[in-house]
Every structure is written in C-alpha cells, then in structure tokens.
CSV table of N, CA, C and O in Angstrom, one decimal:
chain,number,residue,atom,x,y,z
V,264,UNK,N,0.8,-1.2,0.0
V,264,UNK,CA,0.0,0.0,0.0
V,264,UNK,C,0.9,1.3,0.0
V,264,UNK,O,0.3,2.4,-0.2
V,265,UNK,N,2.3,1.1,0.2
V,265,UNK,CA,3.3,2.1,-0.3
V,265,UNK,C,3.8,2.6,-1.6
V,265,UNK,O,4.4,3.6,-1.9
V,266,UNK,N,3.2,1.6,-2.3
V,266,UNK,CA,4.2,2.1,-3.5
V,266,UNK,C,3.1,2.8,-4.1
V,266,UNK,O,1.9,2.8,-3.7
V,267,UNK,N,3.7,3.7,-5.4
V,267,UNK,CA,3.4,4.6,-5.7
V,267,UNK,C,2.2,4.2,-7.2
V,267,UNK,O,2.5,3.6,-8.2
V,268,UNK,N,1.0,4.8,-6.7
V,268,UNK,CA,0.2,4.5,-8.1
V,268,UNK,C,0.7,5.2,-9.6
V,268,UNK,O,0.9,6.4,-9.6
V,269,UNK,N,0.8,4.6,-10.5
V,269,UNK,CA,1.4,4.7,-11.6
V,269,UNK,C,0.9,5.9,-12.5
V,269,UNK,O,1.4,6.9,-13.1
V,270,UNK,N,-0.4,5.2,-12.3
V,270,UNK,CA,-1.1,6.0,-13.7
V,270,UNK,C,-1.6,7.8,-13.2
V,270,UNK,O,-2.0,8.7,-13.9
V,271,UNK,N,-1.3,8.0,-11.5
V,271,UNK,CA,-1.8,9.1,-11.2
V,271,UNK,C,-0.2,10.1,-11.1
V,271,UNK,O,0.2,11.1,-10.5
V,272,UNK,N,0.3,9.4,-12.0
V,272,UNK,CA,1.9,9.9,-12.4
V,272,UNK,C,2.0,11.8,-12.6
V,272,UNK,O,2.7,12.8,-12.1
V,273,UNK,N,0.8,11.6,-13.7
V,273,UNK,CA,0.8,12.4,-14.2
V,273,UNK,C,0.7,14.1,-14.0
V,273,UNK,O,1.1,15.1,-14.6
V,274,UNK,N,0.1,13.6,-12.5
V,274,UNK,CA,-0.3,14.7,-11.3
V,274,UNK,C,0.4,15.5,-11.3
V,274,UNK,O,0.2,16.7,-11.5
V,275,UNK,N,1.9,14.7,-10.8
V,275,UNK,CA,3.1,15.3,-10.4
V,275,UNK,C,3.2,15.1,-9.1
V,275,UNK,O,4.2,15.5,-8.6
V,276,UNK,N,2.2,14.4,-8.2
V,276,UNK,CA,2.4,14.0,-7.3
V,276,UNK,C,2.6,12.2,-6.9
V,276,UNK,O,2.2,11.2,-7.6
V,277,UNK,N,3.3,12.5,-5.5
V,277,UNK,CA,3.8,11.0,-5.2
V,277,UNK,C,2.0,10.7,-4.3
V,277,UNK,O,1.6,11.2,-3.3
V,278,UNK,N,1.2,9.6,-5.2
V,278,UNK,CA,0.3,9.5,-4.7
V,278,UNK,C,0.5,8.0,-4.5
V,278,UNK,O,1.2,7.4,-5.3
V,279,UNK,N,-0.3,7.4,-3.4
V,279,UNK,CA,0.0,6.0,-2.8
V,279,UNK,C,-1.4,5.3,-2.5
V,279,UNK,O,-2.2,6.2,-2.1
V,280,UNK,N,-2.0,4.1,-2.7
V,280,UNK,CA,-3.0,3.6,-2.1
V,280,UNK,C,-3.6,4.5,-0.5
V,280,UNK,O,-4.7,5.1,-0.3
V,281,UNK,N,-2.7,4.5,0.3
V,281,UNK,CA,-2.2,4.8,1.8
V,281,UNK,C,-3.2,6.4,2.0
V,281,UNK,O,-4.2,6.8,2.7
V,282,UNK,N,-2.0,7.3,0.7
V,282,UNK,CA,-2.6,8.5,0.6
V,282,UNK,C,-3.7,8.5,0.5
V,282,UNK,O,-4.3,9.0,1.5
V,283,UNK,N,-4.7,7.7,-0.7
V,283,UNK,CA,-5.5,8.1,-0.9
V,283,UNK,C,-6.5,7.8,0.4
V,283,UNK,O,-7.4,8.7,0.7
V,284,UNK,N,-6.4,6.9,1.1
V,284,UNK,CA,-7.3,7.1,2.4
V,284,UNK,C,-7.1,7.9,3.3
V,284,UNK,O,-8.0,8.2,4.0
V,285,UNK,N,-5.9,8.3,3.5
V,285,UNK,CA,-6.1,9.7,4.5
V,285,UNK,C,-6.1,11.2,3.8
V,285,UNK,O,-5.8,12.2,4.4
V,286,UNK,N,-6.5,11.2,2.2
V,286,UNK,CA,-7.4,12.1,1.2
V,286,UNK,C,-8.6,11.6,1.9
V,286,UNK,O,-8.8,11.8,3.1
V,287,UNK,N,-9.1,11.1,1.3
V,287,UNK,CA,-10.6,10.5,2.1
V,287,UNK,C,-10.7,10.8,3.4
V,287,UNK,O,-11.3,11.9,3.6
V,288,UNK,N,-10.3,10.4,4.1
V,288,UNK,CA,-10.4,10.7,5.6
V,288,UNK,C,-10.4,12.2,5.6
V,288,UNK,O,-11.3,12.4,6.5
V,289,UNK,N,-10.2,13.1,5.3
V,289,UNK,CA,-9.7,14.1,5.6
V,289,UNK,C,-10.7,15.2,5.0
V,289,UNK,O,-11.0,16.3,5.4
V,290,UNK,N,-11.1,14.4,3.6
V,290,UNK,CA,-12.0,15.3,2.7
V,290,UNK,C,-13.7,15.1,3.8
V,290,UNK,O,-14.6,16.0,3.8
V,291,UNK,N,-13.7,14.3,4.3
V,291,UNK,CA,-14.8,13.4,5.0
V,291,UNK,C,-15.0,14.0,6.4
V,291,UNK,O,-16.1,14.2,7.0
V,292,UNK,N,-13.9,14.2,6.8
V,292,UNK,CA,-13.9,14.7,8.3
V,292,UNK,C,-13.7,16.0,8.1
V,292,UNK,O,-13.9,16.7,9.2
V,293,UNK,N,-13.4,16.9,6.7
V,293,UNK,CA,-14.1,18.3,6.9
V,293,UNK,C,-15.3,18.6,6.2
V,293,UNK,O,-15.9,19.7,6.4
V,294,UNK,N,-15.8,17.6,5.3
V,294,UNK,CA,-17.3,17.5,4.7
V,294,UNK,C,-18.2,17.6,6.3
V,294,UNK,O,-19.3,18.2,6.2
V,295,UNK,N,-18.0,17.4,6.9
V,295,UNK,CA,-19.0,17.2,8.0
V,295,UNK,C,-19.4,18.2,8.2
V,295,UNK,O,-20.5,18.3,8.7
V,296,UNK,N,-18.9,19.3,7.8
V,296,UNK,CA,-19.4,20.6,8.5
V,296,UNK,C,-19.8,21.0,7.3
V,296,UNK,O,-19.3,22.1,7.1
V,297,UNK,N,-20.4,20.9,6.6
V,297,UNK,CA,-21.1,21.2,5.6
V,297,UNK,C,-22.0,21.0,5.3
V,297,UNK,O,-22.7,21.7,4.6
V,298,UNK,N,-22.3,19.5,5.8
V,298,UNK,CA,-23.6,18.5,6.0
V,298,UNK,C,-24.3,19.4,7.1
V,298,UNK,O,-25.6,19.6,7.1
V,299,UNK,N,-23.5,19.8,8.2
V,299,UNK,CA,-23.7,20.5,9.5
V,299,UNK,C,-24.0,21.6,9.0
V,299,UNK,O,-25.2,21.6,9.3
V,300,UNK,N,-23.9,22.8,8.3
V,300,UNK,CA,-24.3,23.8,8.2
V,300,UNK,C,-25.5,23.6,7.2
V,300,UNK,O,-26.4,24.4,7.3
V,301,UNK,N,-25.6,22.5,6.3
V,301,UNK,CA,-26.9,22.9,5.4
V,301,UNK,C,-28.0,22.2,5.9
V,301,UNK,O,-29.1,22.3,5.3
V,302,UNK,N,-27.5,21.0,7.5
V,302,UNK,CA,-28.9,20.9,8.4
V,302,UNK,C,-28.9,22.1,9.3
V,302,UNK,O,-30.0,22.6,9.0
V,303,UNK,N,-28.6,22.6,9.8
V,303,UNK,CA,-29.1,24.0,10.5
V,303,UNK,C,-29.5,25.2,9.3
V,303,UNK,O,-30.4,25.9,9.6
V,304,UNK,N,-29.0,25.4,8.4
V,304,UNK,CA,-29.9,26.0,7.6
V,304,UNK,C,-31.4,25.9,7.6
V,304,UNK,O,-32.2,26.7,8.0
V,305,UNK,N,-31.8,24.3,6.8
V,305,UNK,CA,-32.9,23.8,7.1
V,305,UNK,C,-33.6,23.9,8.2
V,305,UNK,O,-34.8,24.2,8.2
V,306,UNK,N,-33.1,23.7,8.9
V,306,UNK,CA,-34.4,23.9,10.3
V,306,UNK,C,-33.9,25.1,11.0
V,306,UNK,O,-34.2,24.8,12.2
V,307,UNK,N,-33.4,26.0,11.0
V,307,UNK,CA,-33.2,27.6,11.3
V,307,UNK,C,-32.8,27.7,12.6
V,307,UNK,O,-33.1,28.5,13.4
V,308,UNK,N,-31.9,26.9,12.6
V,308,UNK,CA,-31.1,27.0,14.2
V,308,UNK,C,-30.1,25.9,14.0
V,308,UNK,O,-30.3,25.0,13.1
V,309,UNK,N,-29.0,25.8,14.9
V,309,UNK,CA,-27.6,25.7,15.0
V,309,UNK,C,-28.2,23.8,14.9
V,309,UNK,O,-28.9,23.8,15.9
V,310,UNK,N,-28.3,22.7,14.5
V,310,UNK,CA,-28.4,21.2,14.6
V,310,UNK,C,-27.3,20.8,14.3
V,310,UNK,O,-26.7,21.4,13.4
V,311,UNK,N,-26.5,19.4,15.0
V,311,UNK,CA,-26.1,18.7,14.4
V,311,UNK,C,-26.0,16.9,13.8
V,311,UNK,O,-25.3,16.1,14.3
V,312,UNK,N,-27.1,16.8,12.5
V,312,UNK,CA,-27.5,15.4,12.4
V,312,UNK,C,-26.5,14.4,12.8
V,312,UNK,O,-25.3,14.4,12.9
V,313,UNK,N,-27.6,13.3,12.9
V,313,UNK,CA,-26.7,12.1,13.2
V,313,UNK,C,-25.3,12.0,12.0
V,313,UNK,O,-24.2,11.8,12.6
V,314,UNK,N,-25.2,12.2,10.9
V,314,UNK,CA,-24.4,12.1,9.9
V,314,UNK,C,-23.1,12.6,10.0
V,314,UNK,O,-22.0,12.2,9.4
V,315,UNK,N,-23.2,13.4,10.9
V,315,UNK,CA,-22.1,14.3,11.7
V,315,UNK,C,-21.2,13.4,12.1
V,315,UNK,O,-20.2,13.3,11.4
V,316,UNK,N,-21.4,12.9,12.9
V,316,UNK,CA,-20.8,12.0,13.5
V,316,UNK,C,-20.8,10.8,13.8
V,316,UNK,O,-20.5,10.3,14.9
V,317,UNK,N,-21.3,10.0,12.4
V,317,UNK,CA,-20.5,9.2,11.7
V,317,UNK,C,-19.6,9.3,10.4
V,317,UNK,O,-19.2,8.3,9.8
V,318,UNK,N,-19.1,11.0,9.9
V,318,UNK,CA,-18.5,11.2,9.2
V,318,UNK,C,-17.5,11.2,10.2
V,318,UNK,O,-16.4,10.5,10.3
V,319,UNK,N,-18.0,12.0,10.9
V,319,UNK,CA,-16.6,12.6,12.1
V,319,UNK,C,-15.5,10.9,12.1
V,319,UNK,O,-14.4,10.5,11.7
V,320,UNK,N,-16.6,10.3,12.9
V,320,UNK,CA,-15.7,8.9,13.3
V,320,UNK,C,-15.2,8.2,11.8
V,320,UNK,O,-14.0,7.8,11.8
V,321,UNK,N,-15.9,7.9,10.8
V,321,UNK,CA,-15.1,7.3,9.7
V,321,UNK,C,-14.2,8.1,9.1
V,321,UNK,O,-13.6,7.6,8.3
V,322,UNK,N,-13.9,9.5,9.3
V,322,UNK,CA,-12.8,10.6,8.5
V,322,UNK,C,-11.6,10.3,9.6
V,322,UNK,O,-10.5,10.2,9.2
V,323,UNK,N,-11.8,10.2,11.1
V,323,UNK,CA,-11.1,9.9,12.0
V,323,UNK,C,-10.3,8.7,11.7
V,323,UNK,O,-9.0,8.7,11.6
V,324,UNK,N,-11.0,7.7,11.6
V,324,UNK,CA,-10.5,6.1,11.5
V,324,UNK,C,-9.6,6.5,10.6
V,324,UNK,O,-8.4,6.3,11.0
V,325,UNK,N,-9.7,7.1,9.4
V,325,UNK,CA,-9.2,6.5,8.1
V,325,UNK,C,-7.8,7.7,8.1
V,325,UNK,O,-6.8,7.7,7.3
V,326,UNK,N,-8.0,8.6,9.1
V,326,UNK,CA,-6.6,10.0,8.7
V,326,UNK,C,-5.6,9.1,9.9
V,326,UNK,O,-4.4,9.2,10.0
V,327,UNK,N,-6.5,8.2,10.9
V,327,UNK,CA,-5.5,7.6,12.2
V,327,UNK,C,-5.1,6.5,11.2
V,327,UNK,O,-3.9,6.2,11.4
V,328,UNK,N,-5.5,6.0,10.6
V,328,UNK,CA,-4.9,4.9,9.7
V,328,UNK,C,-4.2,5.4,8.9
V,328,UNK,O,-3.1,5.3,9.5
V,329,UNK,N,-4.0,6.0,7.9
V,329,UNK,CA,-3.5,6.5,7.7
V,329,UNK,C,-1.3,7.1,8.4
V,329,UNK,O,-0.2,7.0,7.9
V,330,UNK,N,-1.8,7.6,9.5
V,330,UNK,CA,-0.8,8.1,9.9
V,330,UNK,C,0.0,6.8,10.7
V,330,UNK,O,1.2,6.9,11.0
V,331,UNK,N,-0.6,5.9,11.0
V,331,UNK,CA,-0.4,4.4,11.9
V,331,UNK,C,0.1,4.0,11.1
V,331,UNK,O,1.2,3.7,11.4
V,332,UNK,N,-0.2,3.5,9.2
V,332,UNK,CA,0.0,2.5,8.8
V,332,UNK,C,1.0,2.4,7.7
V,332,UNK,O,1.7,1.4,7.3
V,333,UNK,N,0.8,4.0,7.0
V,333,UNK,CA,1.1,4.0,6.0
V,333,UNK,C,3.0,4.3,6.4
V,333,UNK,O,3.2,4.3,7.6
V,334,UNK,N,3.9,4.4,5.6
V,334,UNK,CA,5.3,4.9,5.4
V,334,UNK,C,5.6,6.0,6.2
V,334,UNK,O,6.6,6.0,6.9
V,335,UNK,N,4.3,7.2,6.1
V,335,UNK,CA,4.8,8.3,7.0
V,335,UNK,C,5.1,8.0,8.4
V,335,UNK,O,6.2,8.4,8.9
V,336,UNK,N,3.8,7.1,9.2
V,336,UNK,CA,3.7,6.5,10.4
V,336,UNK,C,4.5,7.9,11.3
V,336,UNK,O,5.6,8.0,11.8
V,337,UNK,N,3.5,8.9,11.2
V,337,UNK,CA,3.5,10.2,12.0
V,337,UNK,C,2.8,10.3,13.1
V,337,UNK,O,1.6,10.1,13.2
V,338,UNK,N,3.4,10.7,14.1
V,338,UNK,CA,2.9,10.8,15.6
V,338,UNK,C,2.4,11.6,15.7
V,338,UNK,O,1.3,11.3,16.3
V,339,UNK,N,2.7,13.0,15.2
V,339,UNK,CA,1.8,13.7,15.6
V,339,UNK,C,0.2,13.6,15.0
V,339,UNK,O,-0.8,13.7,15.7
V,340,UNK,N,0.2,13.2,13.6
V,340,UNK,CA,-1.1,12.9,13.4
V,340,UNK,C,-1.9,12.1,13.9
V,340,UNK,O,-3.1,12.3,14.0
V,341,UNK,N,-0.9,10.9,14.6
V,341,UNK,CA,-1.9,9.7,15.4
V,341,UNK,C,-2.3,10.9,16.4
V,341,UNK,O,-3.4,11.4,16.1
V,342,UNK,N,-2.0,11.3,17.2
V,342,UNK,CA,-1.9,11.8,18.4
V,342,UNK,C,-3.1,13.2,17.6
V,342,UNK,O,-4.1,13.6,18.3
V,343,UNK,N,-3.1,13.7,16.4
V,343,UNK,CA,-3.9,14.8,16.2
V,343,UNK,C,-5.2,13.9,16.0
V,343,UNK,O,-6.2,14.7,16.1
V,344,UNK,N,-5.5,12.6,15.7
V,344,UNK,CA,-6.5,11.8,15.0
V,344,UNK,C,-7.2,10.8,16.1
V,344,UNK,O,-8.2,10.1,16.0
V,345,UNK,N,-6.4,10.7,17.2
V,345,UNK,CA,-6.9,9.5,18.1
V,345,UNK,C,-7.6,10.3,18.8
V,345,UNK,O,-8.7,9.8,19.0
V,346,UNK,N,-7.6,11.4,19.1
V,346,UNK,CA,-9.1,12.4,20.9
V,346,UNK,C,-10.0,12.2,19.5
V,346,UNK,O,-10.6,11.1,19.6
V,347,UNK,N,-10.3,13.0,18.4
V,347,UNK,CA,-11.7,12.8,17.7
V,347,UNK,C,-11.9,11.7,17.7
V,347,UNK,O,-12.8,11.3,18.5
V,348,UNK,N,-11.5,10.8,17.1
V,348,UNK,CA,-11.6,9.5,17.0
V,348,UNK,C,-12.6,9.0,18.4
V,348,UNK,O,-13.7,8.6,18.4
V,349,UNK,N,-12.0,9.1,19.3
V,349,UNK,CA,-13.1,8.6,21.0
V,349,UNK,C,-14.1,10.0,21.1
V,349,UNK,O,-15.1,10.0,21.8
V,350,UNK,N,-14.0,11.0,20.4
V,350,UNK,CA,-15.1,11.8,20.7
V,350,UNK,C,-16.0,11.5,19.9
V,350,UNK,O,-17.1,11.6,20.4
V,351,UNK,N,-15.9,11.2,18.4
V,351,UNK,CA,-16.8,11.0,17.8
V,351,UNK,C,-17.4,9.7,17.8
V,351,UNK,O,-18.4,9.5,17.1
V,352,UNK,N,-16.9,8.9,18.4
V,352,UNK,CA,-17.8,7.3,18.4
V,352,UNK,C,-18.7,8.2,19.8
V,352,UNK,O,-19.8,8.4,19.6
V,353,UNK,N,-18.1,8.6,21.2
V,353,UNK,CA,-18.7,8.5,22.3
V,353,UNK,C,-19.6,9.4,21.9
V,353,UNK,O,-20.5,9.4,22.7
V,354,UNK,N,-19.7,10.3,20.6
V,354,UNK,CA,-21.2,11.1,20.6
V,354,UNK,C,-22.1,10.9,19.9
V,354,UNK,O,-23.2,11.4,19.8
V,355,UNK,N,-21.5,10.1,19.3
V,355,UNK,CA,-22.4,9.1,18.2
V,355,UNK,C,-23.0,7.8,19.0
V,355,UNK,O,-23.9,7.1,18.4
V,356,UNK,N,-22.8,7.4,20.3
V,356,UNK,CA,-23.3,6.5,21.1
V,356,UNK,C,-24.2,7.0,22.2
V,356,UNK,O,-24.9,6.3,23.0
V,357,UNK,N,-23.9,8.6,22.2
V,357,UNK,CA,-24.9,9.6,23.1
V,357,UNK,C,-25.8,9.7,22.3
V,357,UNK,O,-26.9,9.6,22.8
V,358,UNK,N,-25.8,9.9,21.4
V,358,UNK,CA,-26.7,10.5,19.8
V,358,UNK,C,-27.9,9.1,20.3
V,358,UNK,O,-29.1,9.0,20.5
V,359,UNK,N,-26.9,8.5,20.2
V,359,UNK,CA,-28.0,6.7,19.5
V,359,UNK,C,-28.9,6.5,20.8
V,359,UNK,O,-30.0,6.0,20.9
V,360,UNK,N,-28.0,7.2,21.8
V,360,UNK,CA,-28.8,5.9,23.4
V,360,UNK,C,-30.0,7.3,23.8
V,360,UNK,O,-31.1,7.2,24.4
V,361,UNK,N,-29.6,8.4,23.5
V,361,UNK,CA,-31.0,9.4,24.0
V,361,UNK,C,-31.7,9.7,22.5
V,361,UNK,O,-32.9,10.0,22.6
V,362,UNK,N,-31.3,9.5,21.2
V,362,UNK,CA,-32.9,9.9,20.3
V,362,UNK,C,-33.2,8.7,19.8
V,362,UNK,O,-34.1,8.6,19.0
V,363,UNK,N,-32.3,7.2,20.4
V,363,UNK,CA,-33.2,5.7,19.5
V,363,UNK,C,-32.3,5.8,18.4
V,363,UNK,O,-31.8,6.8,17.9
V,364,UNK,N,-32.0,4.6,18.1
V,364,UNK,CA,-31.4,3.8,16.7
V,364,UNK,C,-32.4,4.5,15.8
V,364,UNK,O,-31.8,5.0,14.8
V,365,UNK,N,-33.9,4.7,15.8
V,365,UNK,CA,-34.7,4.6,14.4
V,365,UNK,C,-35.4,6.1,14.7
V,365,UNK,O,-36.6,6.3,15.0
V,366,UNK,N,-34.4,6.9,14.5
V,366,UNK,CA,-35.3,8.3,15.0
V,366,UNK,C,-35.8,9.4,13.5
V,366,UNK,O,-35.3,9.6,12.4
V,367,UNK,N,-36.7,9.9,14.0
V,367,UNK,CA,-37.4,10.6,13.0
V,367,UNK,C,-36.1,11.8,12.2
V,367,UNK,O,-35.5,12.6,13.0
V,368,UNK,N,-35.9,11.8,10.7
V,368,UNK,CA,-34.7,12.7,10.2
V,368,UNK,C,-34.9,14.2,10.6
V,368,UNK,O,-34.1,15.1,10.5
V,369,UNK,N,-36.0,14.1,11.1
V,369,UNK,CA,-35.9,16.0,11.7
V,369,UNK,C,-35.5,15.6,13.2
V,369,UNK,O,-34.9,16.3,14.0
V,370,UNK,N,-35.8,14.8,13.2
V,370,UNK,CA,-35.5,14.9,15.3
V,370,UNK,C,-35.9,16.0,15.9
V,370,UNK,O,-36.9,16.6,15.4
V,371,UNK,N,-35.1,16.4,17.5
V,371,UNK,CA,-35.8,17.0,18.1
V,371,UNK,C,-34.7,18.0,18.1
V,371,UNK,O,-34.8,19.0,18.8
C-alpha cells in the first residue's frame, strides 16, 4: 500500500493507495461541516445530524490509519486523530442511546 500509483503519475504528485485514504479521511472529516451547516440552515437553528458523526468517526479512522499504517507512520497525526476519533464514536453513542437507533430525520 506504499508504492506509488502509476497512472496518477501524471499529477506530479507522489500518490500511494495509503494516501489516498487519508485524502478521504480528511475530505470526510471536513465534509461534516457542511452537512452540519446545510442541516441548520434547514431547520433555522444551529443542529447537528446524526451524519455528523458518523463522518466525524469514519474521517477519524481513516486519517488515524493512515498516519499508523502508511510509510509516514506520523505521531503527531496519530496523536492529532486519536481524541476525535473517541469523541466521535462517544457522541455518536450519546446521539443513538438518547434519540433511538430509528429516529425521526428532523429529530428533536
């Protein structure tokens, strides 16, 4: 998952399987807030949907993997990616145990 994809040569950049998930991760874990801003638009006050944070936690996984797995294996990123990582599952587990697994998409 190090070596270098061929055909994305062209770029000019050194891009890697590795990379491309902590691209993802990263595009994902700042997409959230955009999902987050255009549900509080909709309902005219500050919300944040469930979606939130299950981006949060899979953009987390994938920038901590990333930094864990790949060549760089960077500390400071583990260390920048591991607190979200436990905040976003533990609010995504607050989310689930006070509005219900099967809750209405406007919620409360």
């Amino acid at each position: 998952m190090n070596l270098e994809i061929m055909w994305l040569d062209w770029t000019g950049l050194h891009v890697t399987p590795w990379k491309l998930v902590g691209y993802t991760g990263a595009l994902m874990f700042g997409g959230r807030w955009v999902v987050q801003f255009f549900a509080s638009r909709r309902a005219g006050k500050p919300v944040i949907p469930r979606v939130f944070w299950y981006m949060s936690l899979v953009g987390a996984l994938m920038t901590l993997s990333y930094f864990l797995f790949s060549a760089k294996q960077d500390s400071v990123g583990v260390l920048q990616n591991l607190f979200p990582t436990f905040t976003a599952a533990y609010s995504l587990y607050l989310d689930i145990r006070h509005r219900g697994w099967h809750r209405d998409r406007a919620g409360p």
